[in-house]
Amino acid sequence: MSAMPVMSTSSLSHGLDVATRYLDLAGVFSCALLGGAVARTAGLDLFGFLVVGIVSGLGGGLIRDVLLQHGTPIALTDYAYLLTAVVGSVVVFLIKISEDSWNRLFTALDAAVIGFWAVAGANKTLAVGLGWLPAVLLGTLTAVGGGALRDVILGRVPAVFGRNGLYATVAVAVAGVTVLCSYLGVPRVGIGLGIALALVFRLTAVHYRWNLPNSLDWQPHSRLASTMRRRSDPATPTGGEEQSHPPKESS
């Protein structure tokens, strides 16, 4: 009785690399579209569209590859990356898609992008031999880095820093699931599960307006803390100060 054919490790690795590349390119195209939408809202010209779209589409991957120090960043050696970012930018230049329209109509695509890039970033990090923590970190950075760079060059507070429907939180969760599945020996399951988690988690967060809390207003109530607060407020007299009164004139 003949043995069942077994897929070799090299074939599995090659298939995973191909899947990761296409996920990467899907993320590049989608984020270039979003970058173009932001450029339209800012009233930029064609060159501005291209710059913002390329930075948005390639920024996260470039940061990841530079930090990995495992050869030249893939966006500079595989021409498909730059061409994909340019095409995405030109599409939005020709077709009117504003940032507000994107937020209303393309939330699902935005969620999928988080999944694409968090999965791709985590898998690439594991492929060069790094551990689970760098994989989660660089998977998250791949997903949010391009958008953060885009906002910085436009003089805006990066949207990833708050009021964004748990954008970075979703990326962390997706990268974590991808790493876990890889450690369990089912990396392909991790790809599908990570993208599905990104869609469900992100869409739910946007629908219910989930956000992480801002800074808290809690203050310590010890005697030392109260004294320090009184001293920092010149309008509040401290307990040890004597109120001075003008001397009375004798009649």
PDB file of C-alpha atoms in Angstrom:
ATOM      1  CA  MET A   1       0.000   0.000   0.000  1.00  0.00           C
ATOM      2  CA  SER A   2       1.604   3.293  -1.048  1.00  0.00           C
ATOM      3  CA  ALA A   3       2.155   6.065   1.473  1.00  0.00           C
ATOM      4  CA  MET A   4       0.125   9.236   1.262  1.00  0.00           C
ATOM      5  CA  PRO A   5       2.070  12.143  -0.287  1.00  0.00           C
ATOM      6  CA  VAL A   6       3.284  14.630   2.302  1.00  0.00           C
ATOM      7  CA  MET A   7       3.840  18.281   1.474  1.00  0.00           C
ATOM      8  CA  SER A   8       7.483  19.178   2.084  1.00  0.00           C
ATOM      9  CA  THR A   9       8.494  21.922   4.480  1.00  0.00           C
ATOM     10  CA  SER A  10      10.015  23.938   1.644  1.00  0.00           C
ATOM     11  CA  SER A  11       6.767  23.778  -0.371  1.00  0.00           C
ATOM     12  CA  LEU A  12       4.770  24.906   2.645  1.00  0.00           C
ATOM     13  CA  SER A  13       7.213  27.747   3.287  1.00  0.00           C
ATOM     14  CA  HIS A  14       7.075  28.851  -0.362  1.00  0.00           C
ATOM     15  CA  GLY A  15       3.277  28.819  -0.347  1.00  0.00           C
ATOM     16  CA  LEU A  16       3.241  30.891   2.838  1.00  0.00           C
ATOM     17  CA  ASP A  17       5.683  33.400   1.310  1.00  0.00           C
ATOM     18  CA  VAL A  18       3.486  33.774  -1.779  1.00  0.00           C
ATOM     19  CA  ALA A  19       0.372  34.287   0.365  1.00  0.00           C
ATOM     20  CA  THR A  20       2.202  36.838   2.513  1.00  0.00           C
ATOM     21  CA  ARG A  21       3.315  38.763  -0.594  1.00  0.00           C
ATOM     22  CA  TYR A  22      -0.212  39.037  -1.959  1.00  0.00           C
ATOM     23  CA  LEU A  23      -1.542  40.071   1.441  1.00  0.00           C
ATOM     24  CA  ASP A  24       1.181  42.727   1.559  1.00  0.00           C
ATOM     25  CA  LEU A  25       0.225  44.033  -1.894  1.00  0.00           C
ATOM     26  CA  ALA A  26      -3.469  44.089  -0.981  1.00  0.00           C
ATOM     27  CA  GLY A  27      -2.606  46.197   2.031  1.00  0.00           C
ATOM     28  CA  VAL A  28      -0.446  48.520  -0.091  1.00  0.00           C
ATOM     29  CA  PHE A  29      -3.260  49.125  -2.570  1.00  0.00           C
ATOM     30  CA  SER A  30      -5.929  49.696   0.070  1.00  0.00           C
ATOM     31  CA  CYS A  31      -3.787  52.083   2.127  1.00  0.00           C
ATOM     32  CA  ALA A  32      -2.766  53.969  -1.019  1.00  0.00           C
ATOM     33  CA  LEU A  33      -6.483  54.429  -1.735  1.00  0.00           C
ATOM     34  CA  LEU A  34      -6.995  55.777   1.786  1.00  0.00           C
ATOM     35  CA  GLY A  35      -3.952  58.030   1.430  1.00  0.00           C
ATOM     36  CA  GLY A  36      -5.406  59.424  -1.776  1.00  0.00           C
ATOM     37  CA  ALA A  37      -8.735  60.018  -0.033  1.00  0.00           C
ATOM     38  CA  VAL A  38      -6.943  61.985   2.698  1.00  0.00           C
ATOM     39  CA  ALA A  39      -5.021  63.943   0.036  1.00  0.00           C
ATOM     40  CA  ARG A  40      -8.307  64.871  -1.657  1.00  0.00           C
ATOM     41  CA  THR A  41      -9.722  66.114   1.650  1.00  0.00           C
ATOM     42  CA  ALA A  42      -6.557  68.215   2.132  1.00  0.00           C
ATOM     43  CA  GLY A  43      -6.908  69.694  -1.375  1.00  0.00           C
ATOM     44  CA  LEU A  44      -3.531  68.491  -2.690  1.00  0.00           C
ATOM     45  CA  ASP A  45      -2.447  68.296  -6.335  1.00  0.00           C
ATOM     46  CA  LEU A  46      -1.444  65.168  -8.274  1.00  0.00           C
ATOM     47  CA  PHE A  47       2.067  65.124  -6.812  1.00  0.00           C
ATOM     48  CA  GLY A  48       0.590  65.441  -3.330  1.00  0.00           C
ATOM     49  CA  PHE A  49      -1.738  62.519  -4.059  1.00  0.00           C
ATOM     50  CA  LEU A  50       1.225  60.383  -5.123  1.00  0.00           C
ATOM     51  CA  VAL A  51       3.390  61.294  -2.128  1.00  0.00           C
ATOM     52  CA  VAL A  52       0.643  60.759   0.444  1.00  0.00           C
ATOM     53  CA  GLY A  53      -0.568  57.581  -1.248  1.00  0.00           C
ATOM     54  CA  ILE A  54       2.927  56.082  -1.502  1.00  0.00           C
ATOM     55  CA  VAL A  55       3.814  56.969   2.092  1.00  0.00           C
ATOM     56  CA  SER A  56       0.506  55.570   3.303  1.00  0.00           C
ATOM     57  CA  GLY A  57       0.840  52.411   1.228  1.00  0.00           C
ATOM     58  CA  LEU A  58       4.512  51.614   1.749  1.00  0.00           C
ATOM     59  CA  GLY A  59       5.387  53.288   5.059  1.00  0.00           C
ATOM     60  CA  GLY A  60       4.488  50.456   7.434  1.00  0.00           C
ATOM     61  CA  GLY A  61       6.252  47.798   5.365  1.00  0.00           C
ATOM     62  CA  LEU A  62       9.383  49.928   4.937  1.00  0.00           C
ATOM     63  CA  ILE A  63       9.639  50.519   8.685  1.00  0.00           C
ATOM     64  CA  ARG A  64       9.184  46.790   9.312  1.00  0.00           C
ATOM     65  CA  ASP A  65      11.834  45.741   6.804  1.00  0.00           C
ATOM     66  CA  VAL A  66      14.349  48.323   8.024  1.00  0.00           C
ATOM     67  CA  LEU A  67      13.929  47.122  11.610  1.00  0.00           C
ATOM     68  CA  LEU A  68      14.260  43.478  10.538  1.00  0.00           C
ATOM     69  CA  GLN A  69      17.627  44.256   8.858  1.00  0.00           C
ATOM     70  CA  HIS A  70      17.186  41.208   6.652  1.00  0.00           C
ATOM     71  CA  GLY A  71      18.204  42.623   3.299  1.00  0.00           C
ATOM     72  CA  THR A  72      16.899  45.545   1.279  1.00  0.00           C
ATOM     73  CA  PRO A  73      13.265  46.466   2.027  1.00  0.00           C
ATOM     74  CA  ILE A  74      10.987  44.484  -0.261  1.00  0.00           C
ATOM     75  CA  ALA A  75       9.294  47.662  -1.524  1.00  0.00           C
ATOM     76  CA  LEU A  76      12.616  48.679  -3.133  1.00  0.00           C
ATOM     77  CA  THR A  77      13.363  45.336  -4.784  1.00  0.00           C
ATOM     78  CA  ASP A  78       9.898  44.198  -5.895  1.00  0.00           C
ATOM     79  CA  TYR A  79       8.578  46.814  -8.335  1.00  0.00           C
ATOM     80  CA  ALA A  80       5.014  45.593  -7.822  1.00  0.00           C
ATOM     81  CA  TYR A  81       4.889  47.387  -4.465  1.00  0.00           C
ATOM     82  CA  LEU A  82       5.618  50.882  -5.744  1.00  0.00           C
ATOM     83  CA  LEU A  83       3.470  50.393  -8.844  1.00  0.00           C
ATOM     84  CA  THR A  84       0.569  49.185  -6.677  1.00  0.00           C
ATOM     85  CA  ALA A  85       0.849  52.271  -4.442  1.00  0.00           C
ATOM     86  CA  VAL A  86       0.953  54.573  -7.486  1.00  0.00           C
ATOM     87  CA  VAL A  87      -2.100  52.912  -9.034  1.00  0.00           C
ATOM     88  CA  GLY A  88      -4.056  53.253  -5.784  1.00  0.00           C
ATOM     89  CA  SER A  89      -3.181  56.954  -5.542  1.00  0.00           C
ATOM     90  CA  VAL A  90      -4.131  57.651  -9.170  1.00  0.00           C
ATOM     91  CA  VAL A  91      -7.441  55.808  -8.825  1.00  0.00           C
ATOM     92  CA  VAL A  92      -8.535  58.138  -6.029  1.00  0.00           C
ATOM     93  CA  PHE A  93      -7.220  61.144  -7.977  1.00  0.00           C
ATOM     94  CA  LEU A  94      -9.507  60.219 -10.865  1.00  0.00           C
ATOM     95  CA  ILE A  95     -12.495  59.004  -8.810  1.00  0.00           C
ATOM     96  CA  LYS A  96     -13.866  61.236  -6.089  1.00  0.00           C
ATOM     97  CA  ILE A  97     -13.452  59.494  -2.740  1.00  0.00           C
ATOM     98  CA  SER A  98     -13.138  61.793   0.265  1.00  0.00           C
ATOM     99  CA  GLU A  99     -11.909  60.766   3.693  1.00  0.00           C
ATOM    100  CA  ASP A 100     -15.472  61.014   5.064  1.00  0.00           C
ATOM    101  CA  SER A 101     -16.772  58.839   2.232  1.00  0.00           C
ATOM    102  CA  TRP A 102     -14.039  56.320   2.949  1.00  0.00           C
ATOM    103  CA  ASN A 103     -15.015  56.165   6.627  1.00  0.00           C
ATOM    104  CA  ARG A 104     -18.654  55.534   5.671  1.00  0.00           C
ATOM    105  CA  LEU A 105     -18.263  53.186   2.715  1.00  0.00           C
ATOM    106  CA  PHE A 106     -14.960  51.404   3.120  1.00  0.00           C
ATOM    107  CA  THR A 107     -14.850  50.463   6.789  1.00  0.00           C
ATOM    108  CA  ALA A 108     -14.827  46.779   5.893  1.00  0.00           C
ATOM    109  CA  LEU A 109     -11.901  47.264   3.492  1.00  0.00           C
ATOM    110  CA  ASP A 110     -10.075  49.261   6.150  1.00  0.00           C
ATOM    111  CA  ALA A 111     -10.606  46.413   8.602  1.00  0.00           C
ATOM    112  CA  ALA A 112      -9.341  43.889   6.061  1.00  0.00           C
ATOM    113  CA  VAL A 113      -6.182  45.966   5.575  1.00  0.00           C
ATOM    114  CA  ILE A 114      -5.423  45.691   9.284  1.00  0.00           C
ATOM    115  CA  GLY A 115      -5.696  41.944   8.923  1.00  0.00           C
ATOM    116  CA  PHE A 116      -3.583  41.789   5.742  1.00  0.00           C
ATOM    117  CA  TRP A 117      -0.693  43.755   7.159  1.00  0.00           C
ATOM    118  CA  ALA A 118      -0.721  42.480  10.718  1.00  0.00           C
ATOM    119  CA  VAL A 119      -0.629  38.916   9.369  1.00  0.00           C
ATOM    120  CA  ALA A 120       2.064  39.727   6.795  1.00  0.00           C
ATOM    121  CA  GLY A 121       4.216  41.608   9.297  1.00  0.00           C
ATOM    122  CA  ALA A 122       4.020  38.863  11.915  1.00  0.00           C
ATOM    123  CA  ASN A 123       4.809  36.110   9.387  1.00  0.00           C
ATOM    124  CA  LYS A 124       7.775  37.990   7.924  1.00  0.00           C
ATOM    125  CA  THR A 125       9.192  38.547  11.402  1.00  0.00           C
ATOM    126  CA  LEU A 126       8.866  34.881  12.298  1.00  0.00           C
ATOM    127  CA  ALA A 127      10.392  33.897   8.939  1.00  0.00           C
ATOM    128  CA  VAL A 128      13.687  35.636   9.787  1.00  0.00           C
ATOM    129  CA  GLY A 129      13.951  33.743  13.076  1.00  0.00           C
ATOM    130  CA  LEU A 130      12.711  36.286  15.619  1.00  0.00           C
ATOM    131  CA  GLY A 131      10.412  35.345  18.489  1.00  0.00           C
ATOM    132  CA  TRP A 132       6.769  35.936  19.273  1.00  0.00           C
ATOM    133  CA  LEU A 133       7.100  39.375  20.893  1.00  0.00           C
ATOM    134  CA  PRO A 134       8.955  41.029  17.977  1.00  0.00           C
ATOM    135  CA  ALA A 135       6.460  39.347  15.626  1.00  0.00           C
ATOM    136  CA  VAL A 136       3.496  40.917  17.431  1.00  0.00           C
ATOM    137  CA  LEU A 137       5.268  44.289  17.595  1.00  0.00           C
ATOM    138  CA  LEU A 138       6.244  44.401  13.922  1.00  0.00           C
ATOM    139  CA  GLY A 139       2.909  42.973  12.810  1.00  0.00           C
ATOM    140  CA  THR A 140       1.215  45.877  14.587  1.00  0.00           C
ATOM    141  CA  LEU A 141       3.715  48.405  13.240  1.00  0.00           C
ATOM    142  CA  THR A 142       3.201  47.156   9.693  1.00  0.00           C
ATOM    143  CA  ALA A 143      -0.539  47.733  10.032  1.00  0.00           C
ATOM    144  CA  VAL A 144      -0.435  51.231  11.569  1.00  0.00           C
ATOM    145  CA  GLY A 145       2.931  52.665  10.457  1.00  0.00           C
ATOM    146  CA  GLY A 146       1.909  53.956   7.029  1.00  0.00           C
ATOM    147  CA  GLY A 147      -1.140  55.772   8.347  1.00  0.00           C
ATOM    148  CA  ALA A 148       0.881  57.350  11.163  1.00  0.00           C
ATOM    149  CA  LEU A 149       3.543  58.613   8.719  1.00  0.00           C
ATOM    150  CA  ARG A 150       0.820  59.946   6.417  1.00  0.00           C
ATOM    151  CA  ASP A 151      -0.741  61.974   9.219  1.00  0.00           C
ATOM    152  CA  VAL A 152       2.641  63.300  10.386  1.00  0.00           C
ATOM    153  CA  ILE A 153       3.605  64.675   6.957  1.00  0.00           C
ATOM    154  CA  LEU A 154       0.165  66.324   6.745  1.00  0.00           C
ATOM    155  CA  GLY A 155       0.639  67.949  10.164  1.00  0.00           C
ATOM    156  CA  ARG A 156      -2.107  65.948  11.881  1.00  0.00           C
ATOM    157  CA  VAL A 157      -2.110  63.988  15.116  1.00  0.00           C
ATOM    158  CA  PRO A 158      -1.877  60.365  13.927  1.00  0.00           C
ATOM    159  CA  ALA A 159      -5.343  58.800  13.998  1.00  0.00           C
ATOM    160  CA  VAL A 160      -3.867  55.674  15.541  1.00  0.00           C
ATOM    161  CA  PHE A 161      -3.391  57.586  18.809  1.00  0.00           C
ATOM    162  CA  GLY A 162      -7.059  57.663  19.686  1.00  0.00           C
ATOM    163  CA  ARG A 163     -10.771  57.808  18.799  1.00  0.00           C
ATOM    164  CA  ASN A 164     -10.320  55.386  15.925  1.00  0.00           C
ATOM    165  CA  GLY A 165     -12.326  52.285  16.802  1.00  0.00           C
ATOM    166  CA  LEU A 166      -9.466  50.303  18.379  1.00  0.00           C
ATOM    167  CA  TYR A 167      -7.334  50.386  15.227  1.00  0.00           C
ATOM    168  CA  ALA A 168      -3.994  49.468  16.823  1.00  0.00           C
ATOM    169  CA  THR A 169      -5.685  47.175  19.348  1.00  0.00           C
ATOM    170  CA  VAL A 170      -7.161  45.123  16.517  1.00  0.00           C
ATOM    171  CA  ALA A 171      -3.722  44.904  14.873  1.00  0.00           C
ATOM    172  CA  VAL A 172      -2.183  43.622  18.118  1.00  0.00           C
ATOM    173  CA  ALA A 173      -4.889  40.968  18.444  1.00  0.00           C
ATOM    174  CA  VAL A 174      -4.496  39.835  14.815  1.00  0.00           C
ATOM    175  CA  ALA A 175      -0.709  39.637  15.060  1.00  0.00           C
ATOM    176  CA  GLY A 176      -1.049  37.660  18.294  1.00  0.00           C
ATOM    177  CA  VAL A 177      -3.428  35.137  16.723  1.00  0.00           C
ATOM    178  CA  THR A 178      -1.116  34.773  13.710  1.00  0.00           C
ATOM    179  CA  VAL A 179       1.884  34.073  15.937  1.00  0.00           C
ATOM    180  CA  LEU A 180      -0.077  31.606  18.066  1.00  0.00           C
ATOM    181  CA  CYS A 181      -1.228  29.627  15.027  1.00  0.00           C
ATOM    182  CA  SER A 182       2.327  29.579  13.677  1.00  0.00           C
ATOM    183  CA  TYR A 183       3.611  28.179  16.966  1.00  0.00           C
ATOM    184  CA  LEU A 184       0.869  25.546  16.856  1.00  0.00           C
ATOM    185  CA  GLY A 185       2.022  24.481  13.393  1.00  0.00           C
ATOM    186  CA  VAL A 186      -0.972  25.799  11.431  1.00  0.00           C
ATOM    187  CA  PRO A 187       0.285  29.065   9.869  1.00  0.00           C
ATOM    188  CA  ARG A 188      -2.241  28.965   7.022  1.00  0.00           C
ATOM    189  CA  VAL A 189      -5.075  28.773   9.528  1.00  0.00           C
ATOM    190  CA  GLY A 190      -3.511  31.815  11.197  1.00  0.00           C
ATOM    191  CA  ILE A 191      -3.808  33.810   7.968  1.00  0.00           C
ATOM    192  CA  GLY A 192      -7.526  33.163   7.551  1.00  0.00           C
ATOM    193  CA  LEU A 193      -8.283  33.461  11.241  1.00  0.00           C
ATOM    194  CA  GLY A 194      -6.315  36.697  11.560  1.00  0.00           C
ATOM    195  CA  ILE A 195      -8.140  38.392   8.680  1.00  0.00           C
ATOM    196  CA  ALA A 196     -11.513  37.180   9.967  1.00  0.00           C
ATOM    197  CA  LEU A 197     -10.692  38.476  13.452  1.00  0.00           C
ATOM    198  CA  ALA A 198      -9.710  41.856  12.000  1.00  0.00           C
ATOM    199  CA  LEU A 199     -13.031  42.163  10.159  1.00  0.00           C
ATOM    200  CA  VAL A 200     -15.208  41.122  13.101  1.00  0.00           C
ATOM    201  CA  PHE A 201     -13.284  42.990  15.809  1.00  0.00           C
ATOM    202  CA  ARG A 202     -12.830  46.232  13.845  1.00  0.00           C
ATOM    203  CA  LEU A 203     -16.384  46.419  12.469  1.00  0.00           C
ATOM    204  CA  THR A 204     -17.819  45.708  15.915  1.00  0.00           C
ATOM    205  CA  ALA A 205     -15.604  48.390  17.481  1.00  0.00           C
ATOM    206  CA  VAL A 206     -16.666  50.962  14.875  1.00  0.00           C
ATOM    207  CA  HIS A 207     -20.354  50.038  15.156  1.00  0.00           C
ATOM    208  CA  TYR A 208     -20.426  50.317  18.950  1.00  0.00           C
ATOM    209  CA  ARG A 209     -17.869  53.157  19.057  1.00  0.00           C
ATOM    210  CA  TRP A 210     -15.452  51.311  21.263  1.00  0.00           C
ATOM    211  CA  ASN A 211     -12.343  53.277  22.165  1.00  0.00           C
ATOM    212  CA  LEU A 212      -9.585  52.959  24.703  1.00  0.00           C
ATOM    213  CA  PRO A 213      -9.903  55.307  27.708  1.00  0.00           C
ATOM    214  CA  ASN A 214      -8.081  58.629  27.780  1.00  0.00           C
ATOM    215  CA  SER A 215      -5.948  59.722  30.710  1.00  0.00           C
ATOM    216  CA  LEU A 216      -7.687  59.446  34.076  1.00  0.00           C
ATOM    217  CA  ASP A 217      -8.370  62.364  36.432  1.00  0.00           C
ATOM    218  CA  TRP A 218      -7.566  60.422  39.590  1.00  0.00           C
ATOM    219  CA  GLN A 219      -5.421  62.297  42.097  1.00  0.00           C
ATOM    220  CA  PRO A 220      -3.898  60.979  45.334  1.00  0.00           C
ATOM    221  CA  HIS A 221      -5.629  62.247  48.488  1.00  0.00           C
ATOM    222  CA  SER A 222      -2.793  61.907  50.976  1.00  0.00           C
ATOM    223  CA  ARG A 223      -1.819  64.867  53.192  1.00  0.00           C
ATOM    224  CA  LEU A 224       1.437  65.318  51.270  1.00  0.00           C
ATOM    225  CA  ALA A 225      -0.382  65.386  47.917  1.00  0.00           C
ATOM    226  CA  SER A 226      -2.908  67.927  49.219  1.00  0.00           C
ATOM    227  CA  THR A 227      -0.099  70.146  50.513  1.00  0.00           C
ATOM    228  CA  MET A 228       1.721  69.970  47.172  1.00  0.00           C
ATOM    229  CA  ARG A 229      -1.451  70.881  45.273  1.00  0.00           C
ATOM    230  CA  ARG A 230      -2.025  73.897  47.554  1.00  0.00           C
ATOM    231  CA  ARG A 231       1.547  75.069  47.065  1.00  0.00           C
ATOM    232  CA  SER A 232       1.255  74.745  43.282  1.00  0.00           C
ATOM    233  CA  ASP A 233      -1.893  76.926  43.303  1.00  0.00           C
ATOM    234  CA  PRO A 234      -0.960  80.484  44.367  1.00  0.00           C
ATOM    235  CA  ALA A 235      -4.616  81.375  44.919  1.00  0.00           C
ATOM    236  CA  THR A 236      -4.942  78.759  47.669  1.00  0.00           C
ATOM    237  CA  PRO A 237      -3.346  79.714  51.000  1.00  0.00           C
ATOM    238  CA  THR A 238      -1.452  76.978  52.825  1.00  0.00           C
ATOM    239  CA  GLY A 239      -2.132  76.115  56.404  1.00  0.00           C
ATOM    240  CA  GLY A 240       1.168  77.478  57.651  1.00  0.00           C
ATOM    241  CA  GLU A 241       0.723  80.922  56.136  1.00  0.00           C
ATOM    242  CA  GLU A 242      -0.492  83.773  58.333  1.00  0.00           C
ATOM    243  CA  GLN A 243      -2.840  86.269  56.841  1.00  0.00           C
ATOM    244  CA  SER A 244      -1.439  89.729  57.157  1.00  0.00           C
ATOM    245  CA  HIS A 245      -3.717  92.628  58.123  1.00  0.00           C
ATOM    246  CA  PRO A 246      -2.957  96.316  57.779  1.00  0.00           C
ATOM    247  CA  PRO A 247      -2.109  97.913  61.134  1.00  0.00           C
ATOM    248  CA  LYS A 248      -4.868  99.976  62.730  1.00  0.00           C
ATOM    249  CA  GLU A 249      -4.189 103.666  63.083  1.00  0.00           C
ATOM    250  CA  SER A 250      -4.477 104.955  66.611  1.00  0.00           C
ATOM    251  CA  SER A 251      -7.007 107.674  67.054  1.00  0.00           C
TER     252      SER A 251
END
